[in-house]
Structure formats: structure tokens, C-alpha cells
């Protein structure tokens, strides 16, 4: 049959679920400071579930995310943040140390999240500045990861900047775009996903992430002209609405779907194979049980997990 790369699932929401806390902009980052062993435990559970790629807990590690006070856009939402900008390198090192115990079982993907906030194309700086922001993190990750995973890219401009930054390292670059939950043909910016296929031709793989599973098939079809390896890992939120994107972008404002069991998620993901996907996994609210069910389904169909 087919060789399938099986990514892990979400990190931040899984950490919240285990700790019984409330989502904050820097929840996953705070875990690196307070309990890095909890991050290792999540990595281990995903590897035990069958994931062949472990994604570093570095999604929110950009200087603009770590900068406290009024300079961070979350301040406008009334969320007080400490200034941890000077800890960027140390936090990345801690995240890399946390994933090390599963390196003998998984390739390691260095997660690089969006600039500003998830889904917010309007927070992208100009190209040169964006490339510099992405490249700083990419270069810190590259020596200890197998590939760079630029996640939740909301726009064409974000994709271009991520690709340019990734190419400043010697690691494969995977571009992961996020699409409208109701129309998988459109990026969060409103731009056609088909335009992202042109950029993706220069990447090593192109994926859709942090979008509703129902939107994935249309997005994969739009990316097919890139002729690059395709993949998808959806989230389990009820919906990322336009009102949410324009307003409060903290995950505490989102709720998990009640209809996305491990079995239901695997039903969606197995269908993505018919649209050309060879890289599968999960995003927010998709946990180890979902990945285990997906791994079992793939093996039962004769696919090899690589």
C-alpha cells in the first residue's frame, strides 16, 4: 500500500486538559518553565500511540509573542503577559530537550507558529521583517530537528516569508496553511488556497492544519497542483469564526467539538488519503487517543507508518 507519515496531535490543549487549567496565550510556553516533564510526557504518549513525527513545543516562541506589556497585541484583550523575550533561546533549548526522549522513535519537527497570533493575516509585518522573525527561530531549531514545520500560515504572504526563512537553513521546509472552516478553498486571509500551491512548489511538503476537518478535502484538492507531498492535521474546535479572528484570539474563547471522537476523527483523516494526503496527524483538541485510532486504521488498511 502507501507509506504514511503520522504526525502527533495537539500540544497546548493537551497540556491544558491534563493540568485542568484555562487557556492563556502562553500556556504551552509556561509549561516549559514550570513543568518541562509534562511536555515530555505528551511527546511520549503520542509516540506510544504510533506517531512517527514528534512536533516541538515551540509554536508560540517568537519574540513578539514573548514580549510583555502594551507591545503584545494580547494586552488589548486584557491578558497581562510577562516579558520573556530574553528567554527565547533558552525556551527553545528546553523544548528541544523535552522531545529528546522520543527521538529514537520519531523524527523531530521544529514547530514555528504564525507571527502575531493564530489565524491573523492582518498582523503580518512586511516581507523582510517577517522573514527575519521566522528565520531567527528556524536557525535556533535547525541543528536539533529533522525538518521545519511552519504552522497555521494564514496568507500567501506568510507562506512566502516562511519559505524564505526556512531556506536559510539546511532542513526540509514543510508549509502548513490554515483555511476557512466553512470554505476549504480559501485561506484565513480570504485568498484562494490554489494560489498557495504556487508557493508550495518550492517547499518539501505542503499541509493544511488547524482547520475544521470538513474543510480539508477541498483544500487538499486546491493544493494538488503543487506536486509536493500533501498532508493535513485538523483541529477539534467547534468553529474558528470571522468574529473570533477579528476579536479575541485566545484559545480560552474556543470550545471543543462533542462529535469528534477518536473514531470520528479517524473517519475524516482516512478520507483525506483519497485526496492525495500522505502525511496525517492532529492539531488542537486532537489527542493521543485520536492518533492511536488513526494509526490502527492505517495499519489495518495495509499502510506503512514511516
PDB file of C-alpha atoms in Angstrom:
ATOM      1  CA  UNK A   1       0.000   0.000   0.000  1.00  0.00           C
ATOM      2  CA  UNK A   2       1.227   3.528   0.822  1.00  0.00           C
ATOM      3  CA  UNK A   3       3.896   4.885   3.151  1.00  0.00           C
ATOM      4  CA  UNK A   4       2.180   7.331   5.514  1.00  0.00           C
ATOM      5  CA  UNK A   5       3.890   9.835   7.783  1.00  0.00           C
ATOM      6  CA  UNK A   6       1.881  10.027  11.013  1.00  0.00           C
ATOM      7  CA  UNK A   7       2.264  13.297  12.872  1.00  0.00           C
ATOM      8  CA  UNK A   8       1.363  13.681  16.514  1.00  0.00           C
ATOM      9  CA  UNK A   9      -1.609  15.689  17.798  1.00  0.00           C
ATOM     10  CA  UNK A  10      -2.053  18.989  19.605  1.00  0.00           C
ATOM     11  CA  UNK A  11       0.302  20.041  22.397  1.00  0.00           C
ATOM     12  CA  UNK A  12      -1.144  23.170  24.041  1.00  0.00           C
ATOM     13  CA  UNK A  13      -4.715  21.966  24.515  1.00  0.00           C
ATOM     14  CA  UNK A  14      -3.450  18.571  25.671  1.00  0.00           C
ATOM     15  CA  UNK A  15      -1.305  20.225  28.339  1.00  0.00           C
ATOM     16  CA  UNK A  16      -4.302  22.269  29.463  1.00  0.00           C
ATOM     17  CA  UNK A  17      -6.519  19.191  29.610  1.00  0.00           C
ATOM     18  CA  UNK A  18      -4.025  17.294  31.752  1.00  0.00           C
ATOM     19  CA  UNK A  19      -3.389  20.177  34.132  1.00  0.00           C
ATOM     20  CA  UNK A  20      -7.036  21.185  34.388  1.00  0.00           C
ATOM     21  CA  UNK A  21      -6.225  24.810  33.700  1.00  0.00           C
ATOM     22  CA  UNK A  22      -7.568  27.585  31.498  1.00  0.00           C
ATOM     23  CA  UNK A  23      -6.014  28.513  28.177  1.00  0.00           C
ATOM     24  CA  UNK A  24      -3.818  31.594  28.136  1.00  0.00           C
ATOM     25  CA  UNK A  25      -1.699  32.964  25.265  1.00  0.00           C
ATOM     26  CA  UNK A  26       1.481  31.480  26.739  1.00  0.00           C
ATOM     27  CA  UNK A  27       0.135  28.327  28.395  1.00  0.00           C
ATOM     28  CA  UNK A  28       2.320  25.891  26.467  1.00  0.00           C
ATOM     29  CA  UNK A  29       5.319  28.185  26.908  1.00  0.00           C
ATOM     30  CA  UNK A  30       4.735  28.399  30.663  1.00  0.00           C
ATOM     31  CA  UNK A  31       4.828  24.604  30.780  1.00  0.00           C
ATOM     32  CA  UNK A  32       8.423  24.742  29.534  1.00  0.00           C
ATOM     33  CA  UNK A  33       9.286  26.900  32.523  1.00  0.00           C
ATOM     34  CA  UNK A  34       7.245  25.164  35.203  1.00  0.00           C
ATOM     35  CA  UNK A  35       6.960  21.539  34.138  1.00  0.00           C
ATOM     36  CA  UNK A  36       9.009  20.500  31.100  1.00  0.00           C
ATOM     37  CA  UNK A  37       8.472  16.886  32.146  1.00  0.00           C
ATOM     38  CA  UNK A  38       4.787  17.336  31.280  1.00  0.00           C
ATOM     39  CA  UNK A  39       5.791  18.232  27.725  1.00  0.00           C
ATOM     40  CA  UNK A  40       7.954  15.109  27.530  1.00  0.00           C
ATOM     41  CA  UNK A  41       5.016  13.052  28.799  1.00  0.00           C
ATOM     42  CA  UNK A  42       2.818  14.312  25.956  1.00  0.00           C
ATOM     43  CA  UNK A  43       5.521  13.563  23.382  1.00  0.00           C
ATOM     44  CA  UNK A  44       5.889  10.058  24.837  1.00  0.00           C
ATOM     45  CA  UNK A  45       2.160   9.363  24.715  1.00  0.00           C
ATOM     46  CA  UNK A  46       1.992  10.374  21.061  1.00  0.00           C
ATOM     47  CA  UNK A  47       4.951   8.160  20.219  1.00  0.00           C
ATOM     48  CA  UNK A  48       3.300   5.293  22.088  1.00  0.00           C
ATOM     49  CA  UNK A  49       0.141   5.958  20.054  1.00  0.00           C
ATOM     50  CA  UNK A  50       2.052   5.398  16.823  1.00  0.00           C
ATOM     51  CA  UNK A  51       3.167   8.869  15.721  1.00  0.00           C
ATOM     52  CA  UNK A  52       6.319   8.807  13.610  1.00  0.00           C
ATOM     53  CA  UNK A  53       6.946  12.562  13.934  1.00  0.00           C
ATOM     54  CA  UNK A  54       7.205  14.484  17.211  1.00  0.00           C
ATOM     55  CA  UNK A  55       6.494  18.207  16.968  1.00  0.00           C
ATOM     56  CA  UNK A  56       8.412  20.509  19.310  1.00  0.00           C
ATOM     57  CA  UNK A  57       6.530  22.659  21.808  1.00  0.00           C
ATOM     58  CA  UNK A  58       7.780  25.850  20.159  1.00  0.00           C
ATOM     59  CA  UNK A  59       4.670  27.079  18.331  1.00  0.00           C
ATOM     60  CA  UNK A  60       4.416  30.320  20.346  1.00  0.00           C
ATOM     61  CA  UNK A  61       8.130  31.012  20.632  1.00  0.00           C
ATOM     62  CA  UNK A  62       8.505  34.265  18.718  1.00  0.00           C
ATOM     63  CA  UNK A  63       9.826  37.471  20.228  1.00  0.00           C
ATOM     64  CA  UNK A  64       6.534  39.269  19.564  1.00  0.00           C
ATOM     65  CA  UNK A  65       4.637  36.562  21.486  1.00  0.00           C
ATOM     66  CA  UNK A  66       7.097  36.654  24.389  1.00  0.00           C
ATOM     67  CA  UNK A  67       7.187  40.441  24.647  1.00  0.00           C
ATOM     68  CA  UNK A  68       5.129  41.703  27.574  1.00  0.00           C
ATOM     69  CA  UNK A  69       3.212  44.902  28.188  1.00  0.00           C
ATOM     70  CA  UNK A  70       1.457  47.011  25.588  1.00  0.00           C
ATOM     71  CA  UNK A  71       3.804  45.844  22.823  1.00  0.00           C
ATOM     72  CA  UNK A  72       1.994  42.490  22.693  1.00  0.00           C
ATOM     73  CA  UNK A  73      -1.404  42.537  20.997  1.00  0.00           C
ATOM     74  CA  UNK A  74      -2.875  40.323  23.730  1.00  0.00           C
ATOM     75  CA  UNK A  75      -2.628  43.320  26.072  1.00  0.00           C
ATOM     76  CA  UNK A  76      -5.616  44.778  24.225  1.00  0.00           C
ATOM     77  CA  UNK A  77      -7.619  41.747  25.326  1.00  0.00           C
ATOM     78  CA  UNK A  78      -6.876  42.396  28.975  1.00  0.00           C
ATOM     79  CA  UNK A  79      -4.448  39.482  29.256  1.00  0.00           C
ATOM     80  CA  UNK A  80      -1.404  40.514  31.256  1.00  0.00           C
ATOM     81  CA  UNK A  81       1.782  38.894  29.994  1.00  0.00           C
ATOM     82  CA  UNK A  82       5.270  38.892  31.473  1.00  0.00           C
ATOM     83  CA  UNK A  83       8.148  39.914  29.244  1.00  0.00           C
ATOM     84  CA  UNK A  84      10.082  36.752  28.377  1.00  0.00           C
ATOM     85  CA  UNK A  85      11.681  37.968  25.169  1.00  0.00           C
ATOM     86  CA  UNK A  86      15.190  37.482  26.523  1.00  0.00           C
ATOM     87  CA  UNK A  87      14.391  33.814  27.222  1.00  0.00           C
ATOM     88  CA  UNK A  88      13.694  32.876  23.593  1.00  0.00           C
ATOM     89  CA  UNK A  89      16.847  30.808  23.115  1.00  0.00           C
ATOM     90  CA  UNK A  90      16.586  29.113  26.496  1.00  0.00           C
ATOM     91  CA  UNK A  91      12.942  28.196  25.937  1.00  0.00           C
ATOM     92  CA  UNK A  92      13.729  26.663  22.556  1.00  0.00           C
ATOM     93  CA  UNK A  93      16.534  24.639  24.139  1.00  0.00           C
ATOM     94  CA  UNK A  94      14.154  23.400  26.853  1.00  0.00           C
ATOM     95  CA  UNK A  95      11.584  22.408  24.234  1.00  0.00           C
ATOM     96  CA  UNK A  96      14.232  20.518  22.266  1.00  0.00           C
ATOM     97  CA  UNK A  97      15.413  18.758  25.424  1.00  0.00           C
ATOM     98  CA  UNK A  98      11.788  17.795  26.187  1.00  0.00           C
ATOM     99  CA  UNK A  99      11.383  15.972  22.871  1.00  0.00           C
ATOM    100  CA  UNK A 100      14.746  14.209  23.038  1.00  0.00           C
ATOM    101  CA  UNK A 101      13.450  11.073  24.842  1.00  0.00           C
ATOM    102  CA  UNK A 102      11.352  10.084  21.792  1.00  0.00           C
ATOM    103  CA  UNK A 103      13.972  10.843  19.168  1.00  0.00           C
ATOM    104  CA  UNK A 104      14.829   7.158  18.856  1.00  0.00           C
ATOM    105  CA  UNK A 105      11.245   6.503  17.736  1.00  0.00           C
ATOM    106  CA  UNK A 106      10.267   9.659  15.862  1.00  0.00           C
ATOM    107  CA  UNK A 107      11.629  12.245  13.518  1.00  0.00           C
ATOM    108  CA  UNK A 108      11.522  15.659  15.153  1.00  0.00           C
ATOM    109  CA  UNK A 109       9.653  18.528  13.509  1.00  0.00           C
ATOM    110  CA  UNK A 110      10.565  22.007  14.670  1.00  0.00           C
ATOM    111  CA  UNK A 111       7.297  23.887  15.072  1.00  0.00           C
ATOM    112  CA  UNK A 112       7.300  27.542  14.037  1.00  0.00           C
ATOM    113  CA  UNK A 113       3.971  29.225  14.651  1.00  0.00           C
ATOM    114  CA  UNK A 114       2.452  32.269  12.955  1.00  0.00           C
ATOM    115  CA  UNK A 115       3.618  35.792  13.615  1.00  0.00           C
ATOM    116  CA  UNK A 116       1.340  37.849  15.854  1.00  0.00           C
ATOM    117  CA  UNK A 117      -1.392  35.318  16.579  1.00  0.00           C
ATOM    118  CA  UNK A 118      -3.071  32.312  15.026  1.00  0.00           C
ATOM    119  CA  UNK A 119      -5.353  32.980  12.024  1.00  0.00           C
ATOM    120  CA  UNK A 120      -4.460  36.713  11.933  1.00  0.00           C
ATOM    121  CA  UNK A 121      -3.246  37.620   8.444  1.00  0.00           C
ATOM    122  CA  UNK A 122      -3.635  41.287   9.394  1.00  0.00           C
ATOM    123  CA  UNK A 123      -0.809  41.056  11.944  1.00  0.00           C
ATOM    124  CA  UNK A 124       1.821  40.051   9.368  1.00  0.00           C
ATOM    125  CA  UNK A 125       4.674  42.569   9.101  1.00  0.00           C
ATOM    126  CA  UNK A 126       6.292  43.368   5.761  1.00  0.00           C
ATOM    127  CA  UNK A 127       8.164  40.597   3.982  1.00  0.00           C
ATOM    128  CA  UNK A 128      11.706  41.352   5.114  1.00  0.00           C
ATOM    129  CA  UNK A 129      10.702  41.725   8.750  1.00  0.00           C
ATOM    130  CA  UNK A 130       8.616  38.556   8.628  1.00  0.00           C
ATOM    131  CA  UNK A 131      11.485  36.574   7.098  1.00  0.00           C
ATOM    132  CA  UNK A 132      13.820  37.782   9.840  1.00  0.00           C
ATOM    133  CA  UNK A 133      11.351  36.784  12.590  1.00  0.00           C
ATOM    134  CA  UNK A 134      10.796  33.328  11.140  1.00  0.00           C
ATOM    135  CA  UNK A 135      14.484  32.800  10.350  1.00  0.00           C
ATOM    136  CA  UNK A 136      15.645  33.534  13.889  1.00  0.00           C
ATOM    137  CA  UNK A 137      13.552  30.674  15.258  1.00  0.00           C
ATOM    138  CA  UNK A 138      14.328  28.380  12.326  1.00  0.00           C
ATOM    139  CA  UNK A 139      18.064  28.756  12.841  1.00  0.00           C
ATOM    140  CA  UNK A 140      17.766  28.031  16.557  1.00  0.00           C
ATOM    141  CA  UNK A 141      15.757  24.875  15.869  1.00  0.00           C
ATOM    142  CA  UNK A 142      17.571  23.552  12.810  1.00  0.00           C
ATOM    143  CA  UNK A 143      20.627  21.934  14.458  1.00  0.00           C
ATOM    144  CA  UNK A 144      18.434  19.591  16.518  1.00  0.00           C
ATOM    145  CA  UNK A 145      15.412  18.852  14.317  1.00  0.00           C
ATOM    146  CA  UNK A 146      14.836  16.803  11.193  1.00  0.00           C
ATOM    147  CA  UNK A 147      12.505  19.262   9.479  1.00  0.00           C
ATOM    148  CA  UNK A 148      10.918  22.678   9.954  1.00  0.00           C
ATOM    149  CA  UNK A 149       7.135  22.829  10.285  1.00  0.00           C
ATOM    150  CA  UNK A 150       5.798  26.345   9.616  1.00  0.00           C
ATOM    151  CA  UNK A 151       2.314  26.075  11.089  1.00  0.00           C
ATOM    152  CA  UNK A 152      -1.023  27.864  10.714  1.00  0.00           C
ATOM    153  CA  UNK A 153       0.050  30.107   7.842  1.00  0.00           C
ATOM    154  CA  UNK A 154      -2.988  32.326   7.233  1.00  0.00           C
ATOM    155  CA  UNK A 155      -1.983  34.026   3.991  1.00  0.00           C
ATOM    156  CA  UNK A 156       0.104  33.916   0.827  1.00  0.00           C
ATOM    157  CA  UNK A 157       2.485  36.488   2.311  1.00  0.00           C
ATOM    158  CA  UNK A 158       3.041  34.315   5.382  1.00  0.00           C
ATOM    159  CA  UNK A 159       3.821  31.327   3.175  1.00  0.00           C
ATOM    160  CA  UNK A 160       6.372  33.289   1.146  1.00  0.00           C
ATOM    161  CA  UNK A 161       8.109  34.599   4.262  1.00  0.00           C
ATOM    162  CA  UNK A 162       8.181  31.169   5.928  1.00  0.00           C
ATOM    163  CA  UNK A 163       9.676  29.531   2.848  1.00  0.00           C
ATOM    164  CA  UNK A 164      12.365  32.200   2.510  1.00  0.00           C
ATOM    165  CA  UNK A 165      13.262  31.833   6.184  1.00  0.00           C
ATOM    166  CA  UNK A 166      13.343  28.065   6.098  1.00  0.00           C
ATOM    167  CA  UNK A 167      15.654  28.067   3.105  1.00  0.00           C
ATOM    168  CA  UNK A 168      18.242  29.871   5.238  1.00  0.00           C
ATOM    169  CA  UNK A 169      18.769  26.515   6.982  1.00  0.00           C
ATOM    170  CA  UNK A 170      19.694  23.070   5.657  1.00  0.00           C
ATOM    171  CA  UNK A 171      16.471  21.436   6.873  1.00  0.00           C
ATOM    172  CA  UNK A 172      13.420  20.393   4.817  1.00  0.00           C
ATOM    173  CA  UNK A 173      10.655  23.007   4.894  1.00  0.00           C
ATOM    174  CA  UNK A 174       7.030  21.983   5.340  1.00  0.00           C
ATOM    175  CA  UNK A 175       4.460  24.744   4.877  1.00  0.00           C
ATOM    176  CA  UNK A 176       1.167  24.334   6.750  1.00  0.00           C
ATOM    177  CA  UNK A 177      -1.677  26.649   5.730  1.00  0.00           C
ATOM    178  CA  UNK A 178      -4.898  27.205   7.668  1.00  0.00           C
ATOM    179  CA  UNK A 179      -8.173  27.575   5.777  1.00  0.00           C
ATOM    180  CA  UNK A 180     -11.656  28.928   6.346  1.00  0.00           C
ATOM    181  CA  UNK A 181     -13.704  26.417   8.323  1.00  0.00           C
ATOM    182  CA  UNK A 182     -16.706  26.824   6.017  1.00  0.00           C
ATOM    183  CA  UNK A 183     -14.849  27.047   2.709  1.00  0.00           C
ATOM    184  CA  UNK A 184     -11.707  24.980   2.323  1.00  0.00           C
ATOM    185  CA  UNK A 185     -10.908  26.739  -0.940  1.00  0.00           C
ATOM    186  CA  UNK A 186      -9.987  29.935   0.952  1.00  0.00           C
ATOM    187  CA  UNK A 187      -7.160  30.738   3.345  1.00  0.00           C
ATOM    188  CA  UNK A 188      -7.999  32.591   6.550  1.00  0.00           C
ATOM    189  CA  UNK A 189      -6.960  35.750   4.691  1.00  0.00           C
ATOM    190  CA  UNK A 190      -9.677  35.107   2.118  1.00  0.00           C
ATOM    191  CA  UNK A 191      -7.127  34.370  -0.618  1.00  0.00           C
ATOM    192  CA  UNK A 192      -7.608  31.256  -2.767  1.00  0.00           C
ATOM    193  CA  UNK A 193      -5.809  28.164  -1.498  1.00  0.00           C
ATOM    194  CA  UNK A 194      -4.899  27.455  -5.141  1.00  0.00           C
ATOM    195  CA  UNK A 195      -2.545  30.450  -5.031  1.00  0.00           C
ATOM    196  CA  UNK A 196      -0.686  28.847  -2.143  1.00  0.00           C
ATOM    197  CA  UNK A 197       0.038  25.865  -4.391  1.00  0.00           C
ATOM    198  CA  UNK A 198       2.410  28.023  -6.427  1.00  0.00           C
ATOM    199  CA  UNK A 199       4.493  28.840  -3.337  1.00  0.00           C
ATOM    200  CA  UNK A 200       4.296  25.241  -2.171  1.00  0.00           C
ATOM    201  CA  UNK A 201       6.044  24.052  -5.324  1.00  0.00           C
ATOM    202  CA  UNK A 202       9.281  25.246  -3.727  1.00  0.00           C
ATOM    203  CA  UNK A 203       8.645  23.584  -0.343  1.00  0.00           C
ATOM    204  CA  UNK A 204       9.384  19.989   0.633  1.00  0.00           C
ATOM    205  CA  UNK A 205       5.778  19.331   1.644  1.00  0.00           C
ATOM    206  CA  UNK A 206       2.567  21.319   1.964  1.00  0.00           C
ATOM    207  CA  UNK A 207      -0.162  20.718   4.509  1.00  0.00           C
ATOM    208  CA  UNK A 208      -3.407  22.082   5.889  1.00  0.00           C
ATOM    209  CA  UNK A 209      -3.576  22.477   9.663  1.00  0.00           C
ATOM    210  CA  UNK A 210      -5.714  23.943  12.443  1.00  0.00           C
ATOM    211  CA  UNK A 211      -8.869  23.970  10.330  1.00  0.00           C
ATOM    212  CA  UNK A 212     -12.159  22.107  10.517  1.00  0.00           C
ATOM    213  CA  UNK A 213     -11.805  18.523   9.257  1.00  0.00           C
ATOM    214  CA  UNK A 214     -14.729  19.075   6.886  1.00  0.00           C
ATOM    215  CA  UNK A 215     -12.758  21.820   5.087  1.00  0.00           C
ATOM    216  CA  UNK A 216      -9.694  19.670   4.451  1.00  0.00           C
ATOM    217  CA  UNK A 217     -10.728  17.802   1.247  1.00  0.00           C
ATOM    218  CA  UNK A 218     -11.340  20.977  -0.748  1.00  0.00           C
ATOM    219  CA  UNK A 219      -8.070  22.466   0.461  1.00  0.00           C
ATOM    220  CA  UNK A 220      -6.086  19.365  -0.491  1.00  0.00           C
ATOM    221  CA  UNK A 221      -7.600  19.382  -3.964  1.00  0.00           C
ATOM    222  CA  UNK A 222      -6.603  23.032  -4.357  1.00  0.00           C
ATOM    223  CA  UNK A 223      -3.019  22.225  -3.345  1.00  0.00           C
ATOM    224  CA  UNK A 224      -2.678  19.211  -5.631  1.00  0.00           C
ATOM    225  CA  UNK A 225      -1.152  21.263  -8.452  1.00  0.00           C
ATOM    226  CA  UNK A 226       1.908  21.894  -6.273  1.00  0.00           C
ATOM    227  CA  UNK A 227       3.029  18.323  -6.979  1.00  0.00           C
ATOM    228  CA  UNK A 228       4.517  18.188  -3.490  1.00  0.00           C
ATOM    229  CA  UNK A 229       3.765  15.665  -0.732  1.00  0.00           C
ATOM    230  CA  UNK A 230       0.400  16.640   0.774  1.00  0.00           C
ATOM    231  CA  UNK A 231      -0.811  16.381   4.331  1.00  0.00           C
ATOM    232  CA  UNK A 232      -3.419  17.518   6.800  1.00  0.00           C
ATOM    233  CA  UNK A 233      -3.994  17.748  10.540  1.00  0.00           C
ATOM    234  CA  UNK A 234      -7.268  19.318  11.601  1.00  0.00           C
ATOM    235  CA  UNK A 235      -8.356  20.834  14.901  1.00  0.00           C
ATOM    236  CA  UNK A 236     -11.269  19.799  17.082  1.00  0.00           C
ATOM    237  CA  UNK A 237     -12.747  23.242  17.767  1.00  0.00           C
ATOM    238  CA  UNK A 238     -16.404  23.931  17.049  1.00  0.00           C
ATOM    239  CA  UNK A 239     -15.527  26.703  14.588  1.00  0.00           C
ATOM    240  CA  UNK A 240     -12.958  29.442  14.080  1.00  0.00           C
ATOM    241  CA  UNK A 241     -15.365  32.207  13.122  1.00  0.00           C
ATOM    242  CA  UNK A 242     -14.534  35.504  11.444  1.00  0.00           C
ATOM    243  CA  UNK A 243     -15.684  37.280  14.606  1.00  0.00           C
ATOM    244  CA  UNK A 244     -13.210  35.276  16.664  1.00  0.00           C
ATOM    245  CA  UNK A 245     -10.367  36.047  14.269  1.00  0.00           C
ATOM    246  CA  UNK A 246     -11.112  39.769  14.324  1.00  0.00           C
ATOM    247  CA  UNK A 247     -11.537  39.884  18.080  1.00  0.00           C
ATOM    248  CA  UNK A 248     -10.388  37.584  20.841  1.00  0.00           C
ATOM    249  CA  UNK A 249      -7.733  35.176  19.562  1.00  0.00           C
ATOM    250  CA  UNK A 250      -7.086  33.379  22.842  1.00  0.00           C
ATOM    251  CA  UNK A 251      -7.978  29.682  22.830  1.00  0.00           C
ATOM    252  CA  UNK A 252      -9.994  30.064  26.039  1.00  0.00           C
ATOM    253  CA  UNK A 253     -12.733  31.561  23.849  1.00  0.00           C
ATOM    254  CA  UNK A 254     -12.972  28.349  21.816  1.00  0.00           C
ATOM    255  CA  UNK A 255     -14.788  25.144  22.684  1.00  0.00           C
ATOM    256  CA  UNK A 256     -14.075  21.562  21.737  1.00  0.00           C
ATOM    257  CA  UNK A 257     -16.476  19.671  19.494  1.00  0.00           C
ATOM    258  CA  UNK A 258     -18.539  16.988  21.167  1.00  0.00           C
ATOM    259  CA  UNK A 259     -18.864  14.977  17.956  1.00  0.00           C
ATOM    260  CA  UNK A 260     -15.193  14.421  17.192  1.00  0.00           C
ATOM    261  CA  UNK A 261     -14.340  11.189  18.947  1.00  0.00           C
ATOM    262  CA  UNK A 262     -11.209   9.290  18.040  1.00  0.00           C
ATOM    263  CA  UNK A 263     -13.280   7.171  15.690  1.00  0.00           C
ATOM    264  CA  UNK A 264     -14.963  10.164  14.045  1.00  0.00           C
ATOM    265  CA  UNK A 265     -11.650  11.957  13.553  1.00  0.00           C
ATOM    266  CA  UNK A 266     -10.103   8.860  12.008  1.00  0.00           C
ATOM    267  CA  UNK A 267     -13.064   8.639   9.616  1.00  0.00           C
ATOM    268  CA  UNK A 268     -12.217  12.141   8.373  1.00  0.00           C
ATOM    269  CA  UNK A 269      -8.480  11.555   8.189  1.00  0.00           C
ATOM    270  CA  UNK A 270      -8.756   8.275   6.309  1.00  0.00           C
ATOM    271  CA  UNK A 271     -10.829  10.119   3.723  1.00  0.00           C
ATOM    272  CA  UNK A 272      -8.005  12.581   3.159  1.00  0.00           C
ATOM    273  CA  UNK A 273      -5.940   9.759   1.680  1.00  0.00           C
ATOM    274  CA  UNK A 274      -8.339   9.784  -1.273  1.00  0.00           C
ATOM    275  CA  UNK A 275      -7.410  13.436  -1.855  1.00  0.00           C
ATOM    276  CA  UNK A 276      -3.694  12.723  -2.083  1.00  0.00           C
ATOM    277  CA  UNK A 277      -2.595  13.116   1.532  1.00  0.00           C
ATOM    278  CA  UNK A 278       0.341  11.007   2.671  1.00  0.00           C
ATOM    279  CA  UNK A 279       1.016  12.981   5.867  1.00  0.00           C
ATOM    280  CA  UNK A 280      -1.675  12.813   8.561  1.00  0.00           C
ATOM    281  CA  UNK A 281      -1.973  13.931  12.167  1.00  0.00           C
ATOM    282  CA  UNK A 282      -3.946  16.150  14.504  1.00  0.00           C
ATOM    283  CA  UNK A 283      -3.974  19.719  15.789  1.00  0.00           C
ATOM    284  CA  UNK A 284      -5.744  21.405  18.741  1.00  0.00           C
ATOM    285  CA  UNK A 285      -8.144  19.151  20.710  1.00  0.00           C
ATOM    286  CA  UNK A 286      -6.829  16.064  18.885  1.00  0.00           C
ATOM    287  CA  UNK A 287      -5.043  13.894  21.429  1.00  0.00           C
ATOM    288  CA  UNK A 288      -3.165  10.605  21.767  1.00  0.00           C
ATOM    289  CA  UNK A 289      -6.342   8.516  21.588  1.00  0.00           C
ATOM    290  CA  UNK A 290      -7.166  10.057  18.202  1.00  0.00           C
ATOM    291  CA  UNK A 291      -3.658   9.350  16.899  1.00  0.00           C
ATOM    292  CA  UNK A 292      -3.769   5.772  18.206  1.00  0.00           C
ATOM    293  CA  UNK A 293      -7.075   5.126  16.433  1.00  0.00           C
ATOM    294  CA  UNK A 294      -5.715   6.628  13.217  1.00  0.00           C
ATOM    295  CA  UNK A 295      -2.544   4.523  13.453  1.00  0.00           C
ATOM    296  CA  UNK A 296      -4.624   1.380  13.910  1.00  0.00           C
ATOM    297  CA  UNK A 297      -6.834   2.228  10.924  1.00  0.00           C
ATOM    298  CA  UNK A 298      -3.847   2.901   8.690  1.00  0.00           C
ATOM    299  CA  UNK A 299      -2.139  -0.347   9.627  1.00  0.00           C
ATOM    300  CA  UNK A 300      -5.394  -2.278   9.148  1.00  0.00           C
ATOM    301  CA  UNK A 301      -5.567  -0.944   5.578  1.00  0.00           C
ATOM    302  CA  UNK A 302      -2.042  -2.174   4.908  1.00  0.00           C
ATOM    303  CA  UNK A 303      -0.298   1.211   5.024  1.00  0.00           C
ATOM    304  CA  UNK A 304       3.203   1.541   6.483  1.00  0.00           C
ATOM    305  CA  UNK A 305       3.868   4.266   9.039  1.00  0.00           C
ATOM    306  CA  UNK A 306       7.156   5.996   8.259  1.00  0.00           C
TER     307      UNK A 306
END
